[in-house]
Tab-separated table of C-alpha atoms in Angstrom:
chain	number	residue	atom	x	y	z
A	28	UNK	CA	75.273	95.281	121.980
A	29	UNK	CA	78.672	93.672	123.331
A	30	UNK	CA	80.233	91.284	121.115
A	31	UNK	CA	79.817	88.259	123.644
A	32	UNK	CA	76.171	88.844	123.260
A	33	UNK	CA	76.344	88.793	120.099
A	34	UNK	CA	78.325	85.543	120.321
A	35	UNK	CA	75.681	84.336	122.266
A	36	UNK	CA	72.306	85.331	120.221
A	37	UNK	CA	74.479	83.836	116.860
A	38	UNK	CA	75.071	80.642	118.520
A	39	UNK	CA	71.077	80.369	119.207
A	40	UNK	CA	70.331	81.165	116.047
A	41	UNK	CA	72.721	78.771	114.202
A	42	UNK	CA	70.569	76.183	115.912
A	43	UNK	CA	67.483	77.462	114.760
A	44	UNK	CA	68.619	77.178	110.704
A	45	UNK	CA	67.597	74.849	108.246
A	46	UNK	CA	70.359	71.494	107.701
A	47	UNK	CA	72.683	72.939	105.278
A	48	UNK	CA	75.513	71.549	103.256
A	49	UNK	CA	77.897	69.404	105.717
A	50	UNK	CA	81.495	71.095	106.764
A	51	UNK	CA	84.582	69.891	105.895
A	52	UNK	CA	87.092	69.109	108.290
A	53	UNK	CA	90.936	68.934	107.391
A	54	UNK	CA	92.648	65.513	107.898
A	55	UNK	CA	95.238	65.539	110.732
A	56	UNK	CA	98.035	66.447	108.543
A	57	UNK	CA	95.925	69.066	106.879
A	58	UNK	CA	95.030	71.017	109.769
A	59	UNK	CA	94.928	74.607	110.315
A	60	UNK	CA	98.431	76.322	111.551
A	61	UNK	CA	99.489	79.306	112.507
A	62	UNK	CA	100.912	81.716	109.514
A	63	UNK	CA	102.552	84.361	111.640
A	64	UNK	CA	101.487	86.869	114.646
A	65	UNK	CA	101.440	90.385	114.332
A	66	UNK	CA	104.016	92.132	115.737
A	67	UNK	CA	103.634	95.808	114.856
A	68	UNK	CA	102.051	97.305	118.626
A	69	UNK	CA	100.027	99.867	115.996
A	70	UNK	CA	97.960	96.898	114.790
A	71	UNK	CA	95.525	96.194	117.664
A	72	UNK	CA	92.355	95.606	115.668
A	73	UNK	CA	93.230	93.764	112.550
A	74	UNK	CA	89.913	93.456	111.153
A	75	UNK	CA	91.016	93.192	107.186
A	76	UNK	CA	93.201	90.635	105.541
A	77	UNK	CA	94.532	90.433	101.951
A	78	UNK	CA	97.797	88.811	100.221
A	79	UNK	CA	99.111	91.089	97.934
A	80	UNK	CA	98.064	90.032	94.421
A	81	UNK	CA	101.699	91.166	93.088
A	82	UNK	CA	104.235	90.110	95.628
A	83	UNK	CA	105.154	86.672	97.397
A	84	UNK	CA	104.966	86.463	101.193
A	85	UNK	CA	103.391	90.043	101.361
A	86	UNK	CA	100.454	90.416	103.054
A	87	UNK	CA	97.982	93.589	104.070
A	88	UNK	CA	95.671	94.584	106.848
A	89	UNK	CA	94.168	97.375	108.536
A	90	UNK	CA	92.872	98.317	111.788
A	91	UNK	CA	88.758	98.342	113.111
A	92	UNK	CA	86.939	101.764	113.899
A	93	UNK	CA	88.252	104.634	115.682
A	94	UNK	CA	91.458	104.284	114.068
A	95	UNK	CA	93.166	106.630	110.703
A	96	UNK	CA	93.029	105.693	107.297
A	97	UNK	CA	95.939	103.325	107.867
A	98	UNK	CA	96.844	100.749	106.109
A	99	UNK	CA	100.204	98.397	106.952
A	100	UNK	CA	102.309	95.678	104.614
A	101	UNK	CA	103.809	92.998	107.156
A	102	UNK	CA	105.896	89.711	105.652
A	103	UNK	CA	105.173	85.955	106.425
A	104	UNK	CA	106.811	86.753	109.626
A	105	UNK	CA	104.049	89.354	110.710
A	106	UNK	CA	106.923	91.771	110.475
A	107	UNK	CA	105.572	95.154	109.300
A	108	UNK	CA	107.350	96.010	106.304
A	109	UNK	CA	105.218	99.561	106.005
A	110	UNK	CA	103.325	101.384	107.016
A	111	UNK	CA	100.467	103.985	104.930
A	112	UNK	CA	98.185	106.740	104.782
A	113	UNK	CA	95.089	106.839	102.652
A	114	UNK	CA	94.942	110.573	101.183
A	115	UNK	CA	91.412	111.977	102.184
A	116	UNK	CA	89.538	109.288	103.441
A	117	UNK	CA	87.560	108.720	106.338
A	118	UNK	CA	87.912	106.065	108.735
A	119	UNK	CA	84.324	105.558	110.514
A	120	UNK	CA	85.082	101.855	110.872
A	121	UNK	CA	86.731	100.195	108.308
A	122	UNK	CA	85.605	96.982	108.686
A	123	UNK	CA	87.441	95.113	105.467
A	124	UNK	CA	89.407	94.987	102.788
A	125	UNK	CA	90.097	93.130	99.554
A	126	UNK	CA	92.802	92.694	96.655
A	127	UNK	CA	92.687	92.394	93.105
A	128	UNK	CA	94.762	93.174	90.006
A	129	UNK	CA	93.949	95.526	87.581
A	130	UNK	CA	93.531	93.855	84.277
A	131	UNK	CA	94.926	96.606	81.591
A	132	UNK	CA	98.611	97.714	83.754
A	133	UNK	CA	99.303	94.084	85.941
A	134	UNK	CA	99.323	96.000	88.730
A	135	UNK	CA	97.635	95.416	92.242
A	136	UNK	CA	94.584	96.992	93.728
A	137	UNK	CA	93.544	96.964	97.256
A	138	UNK	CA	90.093	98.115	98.375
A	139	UNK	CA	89.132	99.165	101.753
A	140	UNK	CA	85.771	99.627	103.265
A	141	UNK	CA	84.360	101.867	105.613
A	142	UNK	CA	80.828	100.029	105.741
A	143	UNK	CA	81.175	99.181	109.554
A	144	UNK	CA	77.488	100.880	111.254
A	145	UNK	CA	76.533	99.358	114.244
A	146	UNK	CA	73.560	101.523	114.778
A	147	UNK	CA	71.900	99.865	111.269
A	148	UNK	CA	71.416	102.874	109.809
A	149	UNK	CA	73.307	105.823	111.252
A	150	UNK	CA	75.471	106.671	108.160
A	151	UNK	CA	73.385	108.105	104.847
A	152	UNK	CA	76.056	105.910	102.864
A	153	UNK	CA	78.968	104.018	103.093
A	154	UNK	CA	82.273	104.251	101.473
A	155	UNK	CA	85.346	102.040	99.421
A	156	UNK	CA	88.201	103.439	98.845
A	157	UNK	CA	90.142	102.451	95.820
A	158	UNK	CA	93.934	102.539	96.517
A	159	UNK	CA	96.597	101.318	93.337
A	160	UNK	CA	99.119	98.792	95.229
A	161	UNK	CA	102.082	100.866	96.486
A	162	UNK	CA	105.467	100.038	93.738
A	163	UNK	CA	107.692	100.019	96.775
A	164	UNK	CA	107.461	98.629	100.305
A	165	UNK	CA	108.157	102.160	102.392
A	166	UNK	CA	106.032	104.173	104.371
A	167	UNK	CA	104.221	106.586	102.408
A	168	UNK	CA	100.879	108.475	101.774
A	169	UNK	CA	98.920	107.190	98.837
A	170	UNK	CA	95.859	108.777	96.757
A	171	UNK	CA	92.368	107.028	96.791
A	172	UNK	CA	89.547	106.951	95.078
A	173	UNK	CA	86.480	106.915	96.705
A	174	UNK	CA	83.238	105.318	95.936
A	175	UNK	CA	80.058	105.918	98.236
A	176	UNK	CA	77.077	103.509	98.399
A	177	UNK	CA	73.961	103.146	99.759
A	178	UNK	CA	71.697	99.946	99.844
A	179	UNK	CA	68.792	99.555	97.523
A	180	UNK	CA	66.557	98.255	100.808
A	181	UNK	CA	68.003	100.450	103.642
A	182	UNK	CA	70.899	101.073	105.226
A	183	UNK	CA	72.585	98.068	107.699
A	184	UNK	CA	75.489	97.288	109.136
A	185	UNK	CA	78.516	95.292	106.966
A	186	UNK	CA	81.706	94.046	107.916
A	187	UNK	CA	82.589	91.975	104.439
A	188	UNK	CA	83.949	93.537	101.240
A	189	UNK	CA	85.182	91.126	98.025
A	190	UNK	CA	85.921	91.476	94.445
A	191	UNK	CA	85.000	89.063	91.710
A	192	UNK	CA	88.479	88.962	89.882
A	193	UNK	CA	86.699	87.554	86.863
A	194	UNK	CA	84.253	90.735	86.358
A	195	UNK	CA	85.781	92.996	88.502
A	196	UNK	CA	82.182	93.407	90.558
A	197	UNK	CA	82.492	94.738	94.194
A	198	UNK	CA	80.309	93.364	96.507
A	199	UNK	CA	79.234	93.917	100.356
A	200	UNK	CA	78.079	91.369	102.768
A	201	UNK	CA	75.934	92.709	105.535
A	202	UNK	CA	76.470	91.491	109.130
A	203	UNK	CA	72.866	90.210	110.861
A	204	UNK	CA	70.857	87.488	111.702
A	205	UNK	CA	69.247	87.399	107.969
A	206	UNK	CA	72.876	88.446	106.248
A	207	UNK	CA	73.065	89.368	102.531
A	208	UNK	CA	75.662	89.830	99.708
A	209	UNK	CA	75.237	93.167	98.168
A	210	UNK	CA	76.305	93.901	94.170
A	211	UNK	CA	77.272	97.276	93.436
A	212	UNK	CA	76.707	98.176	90.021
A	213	UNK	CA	79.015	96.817	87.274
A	214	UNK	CA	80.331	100.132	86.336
A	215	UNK	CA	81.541	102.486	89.758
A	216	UNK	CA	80.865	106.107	89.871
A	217	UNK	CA	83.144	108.255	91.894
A	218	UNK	CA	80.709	111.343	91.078
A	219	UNK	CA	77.856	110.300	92.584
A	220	UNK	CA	76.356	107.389	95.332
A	221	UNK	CA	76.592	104.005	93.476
A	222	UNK	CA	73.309	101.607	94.835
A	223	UNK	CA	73.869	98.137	96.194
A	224	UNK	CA	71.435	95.406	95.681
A	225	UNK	CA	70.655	92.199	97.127
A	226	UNK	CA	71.510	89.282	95.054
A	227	UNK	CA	72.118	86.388	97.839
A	228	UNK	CA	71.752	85.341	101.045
A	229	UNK	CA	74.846	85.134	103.586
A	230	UNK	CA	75.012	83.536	106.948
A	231	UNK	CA	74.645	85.449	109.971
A	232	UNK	CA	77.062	87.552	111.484
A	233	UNK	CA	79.049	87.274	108.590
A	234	UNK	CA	82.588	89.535	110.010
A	235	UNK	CA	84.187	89.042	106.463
A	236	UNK	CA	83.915	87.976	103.022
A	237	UNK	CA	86.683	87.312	100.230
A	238	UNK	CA	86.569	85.700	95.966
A	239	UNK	CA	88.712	82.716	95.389
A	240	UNK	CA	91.619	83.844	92.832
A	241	UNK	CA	89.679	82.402	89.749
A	242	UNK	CA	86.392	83.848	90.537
A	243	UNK	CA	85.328	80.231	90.697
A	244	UNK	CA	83.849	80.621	94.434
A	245	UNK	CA	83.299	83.118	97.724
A	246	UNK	CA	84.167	82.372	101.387
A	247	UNK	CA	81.922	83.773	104.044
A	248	UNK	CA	83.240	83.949	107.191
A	249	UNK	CA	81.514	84.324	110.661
A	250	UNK	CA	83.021	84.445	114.100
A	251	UNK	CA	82.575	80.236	114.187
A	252	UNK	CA	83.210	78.719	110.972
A	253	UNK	CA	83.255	79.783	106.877
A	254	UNK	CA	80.891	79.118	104.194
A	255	UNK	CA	82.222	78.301	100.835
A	256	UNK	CA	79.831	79.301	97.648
A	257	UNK	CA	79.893	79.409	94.048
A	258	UNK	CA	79.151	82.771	92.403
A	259	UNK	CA	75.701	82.273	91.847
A	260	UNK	CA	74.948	81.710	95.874
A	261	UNK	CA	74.821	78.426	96.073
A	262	UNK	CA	76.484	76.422	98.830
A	263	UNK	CA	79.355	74.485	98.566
A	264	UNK	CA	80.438	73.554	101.906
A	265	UNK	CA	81.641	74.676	105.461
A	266	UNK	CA	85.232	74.961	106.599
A	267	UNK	CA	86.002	74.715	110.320
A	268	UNK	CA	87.773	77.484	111.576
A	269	UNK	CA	90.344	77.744	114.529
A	270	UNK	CA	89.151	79.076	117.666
A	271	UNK	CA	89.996	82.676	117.986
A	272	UNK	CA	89.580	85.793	120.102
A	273	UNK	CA	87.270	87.507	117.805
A	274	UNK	CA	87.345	86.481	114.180
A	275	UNK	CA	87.541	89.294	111.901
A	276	UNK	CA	88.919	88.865	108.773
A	277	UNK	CA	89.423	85.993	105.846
A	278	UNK	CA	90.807	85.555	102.614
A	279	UNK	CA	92.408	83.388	99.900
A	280	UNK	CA	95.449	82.069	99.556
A	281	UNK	CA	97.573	82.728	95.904
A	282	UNK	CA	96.736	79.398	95.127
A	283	UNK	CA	93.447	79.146	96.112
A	284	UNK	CA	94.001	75.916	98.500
A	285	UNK	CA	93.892	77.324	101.709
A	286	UNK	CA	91.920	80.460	103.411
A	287	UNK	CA	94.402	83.024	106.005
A	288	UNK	CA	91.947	83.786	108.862
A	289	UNK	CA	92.740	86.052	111.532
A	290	UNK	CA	91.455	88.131	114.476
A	291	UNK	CA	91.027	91.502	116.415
A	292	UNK	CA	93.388	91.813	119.591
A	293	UNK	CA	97.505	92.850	120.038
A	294	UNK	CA	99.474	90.648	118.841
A	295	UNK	CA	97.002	88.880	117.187
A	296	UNK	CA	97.544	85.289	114.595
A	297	UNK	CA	96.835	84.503	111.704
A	298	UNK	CA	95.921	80.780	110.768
A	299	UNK	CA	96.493	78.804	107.437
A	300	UNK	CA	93.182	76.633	106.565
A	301	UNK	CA	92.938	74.068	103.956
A	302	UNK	CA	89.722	74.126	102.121
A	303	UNK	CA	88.583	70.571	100.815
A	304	UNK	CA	90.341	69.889	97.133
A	305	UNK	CA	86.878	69.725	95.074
A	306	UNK	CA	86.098	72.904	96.049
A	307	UNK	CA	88.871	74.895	95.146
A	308	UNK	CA	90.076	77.368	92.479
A	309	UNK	CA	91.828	76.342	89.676
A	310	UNK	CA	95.769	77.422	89.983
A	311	UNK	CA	96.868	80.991	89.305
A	312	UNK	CA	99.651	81.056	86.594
């Protein structure tokens, strides 16, 4: 199905939902801006977005299906910085991608999911790859871990991948008209398929998901707007997003008080939005 039909079908459906909390809209001096514009002509389908977790003004992202396991580093000038390989993995359709820190060394750790399966059900599992954040900024080839999944209650298509900073918990968020978020289990298994289970709902057509720095909330995002919620599912409010192309990816900012949003497309931005004050993360020291 083409994704302005899908545009279409979400649009009806949004209609169709049950009054949920209201969205938040920036005041005029608070509104959304444009961060920077990829320049790199090798990033055509930036469809996940992380700031590195280590490094100021660094940012990561990776290309949509039918692309290598590539991942680039660009600055706040959407300048690619570098450029790498993932050792051994598979690029189906890496649909997201998310960054944490590892607790024990300090340093980063940048996940990347190949859960993209627009046919519902045409992969026997889905993979994340586990990369350690590169020490240096220079093209390279790095080693992975991989971890494969399947879901509890059948396979579906996903395009949202985040990581609970607080526990360390992966989970997926489906992309369909009845969306979910997905755990994995506390403890990954490289040796063997890890299962996913269902422990909230998510709002349809959800095209990425990403943890607020504290663990204190989640941001959904869709291709018209993002849904703020607190761990345990519940709804905290909507953000209004900028109008874009094809909105692909989301995440947090270092400090918690904004949310980088971007899209699919050559030379495509990526906008700065505040979230509302009340409903974001304590600061990072």
């Amino acid at each position: 199905m083409g994704e302005v039909v899908i545009r279409m079908l979400a649009v009806v459906a949004a209609l169709c939902l049950l009054p949920a909390a209201p969205a938040w809209a920036a005041p005029d001096d608070e509104q959304p801006r444009r961060v920077f514009t990829f320049k790199d002509p090798q990033i055509t389908e930036s469809s996940g977005l992380a700031v590195s977790p280590t490094r100021d003004d660094v940012y990561y992202t990776h290309n949509d299906s039918a692309a290598t396991p590539t991942f680039y580093a660009v600055d706040g000038e959407g300048r690619t910085l570098a450029t790498f390989q993932v050792r051994g993995a598979e690029a189906r359709d890496w649909e997201a991608m998310a960054a944490t820190r590892d607790p024990a060394s300090g340093r980063g750790v940048l996940w990347f999911a190949d859960i993209g399966d627009n046919l519902d059900g045409a992969w026997p599992d889905i993979s994340v790859y586990k990369v350690m954040e590169p020490r240096t900024l220079g093209d390279a080839t790095l080693p992975a871990t991989r971890y494969r999944f399947r879901y509890a209650d059948g396979a579906r298509n996903a395009e949202g991948v985040m990581v609970n900073p607080r526990t360390g918990r992966l989970y997926v968020v489906s992309k369909e008209f009845a969306g979910s978020v997905y755990a994995a289990p506390k403890r990954l298994r490289a040796d063997r398929v890890n299962v996913l289970r269902k422990v909230a709902n998510a709002p349809l057509m959800a095209t990425d998901a990403a943890y607020a720095p504290d663990g204190s909330s989640y941001v959904v995002r869709t291709y018209f707007s993002a849904t703020l919620f607190r761990p345990s599912g519940e709804q905290i409010t909507r953000v209004t997003m900028p109008e874009l192309d094809q909105a692909e990816s989301i995440t947090y900012t270092r400090d918690g008080a904004a949310l980088l949003t971007g899209s699919e497309g050559a030379r495509s931005p990526v906008y700065r939005v505040p979230i509302p004050a009340a409903a974001r993360p304590s600061p990072t020291p």
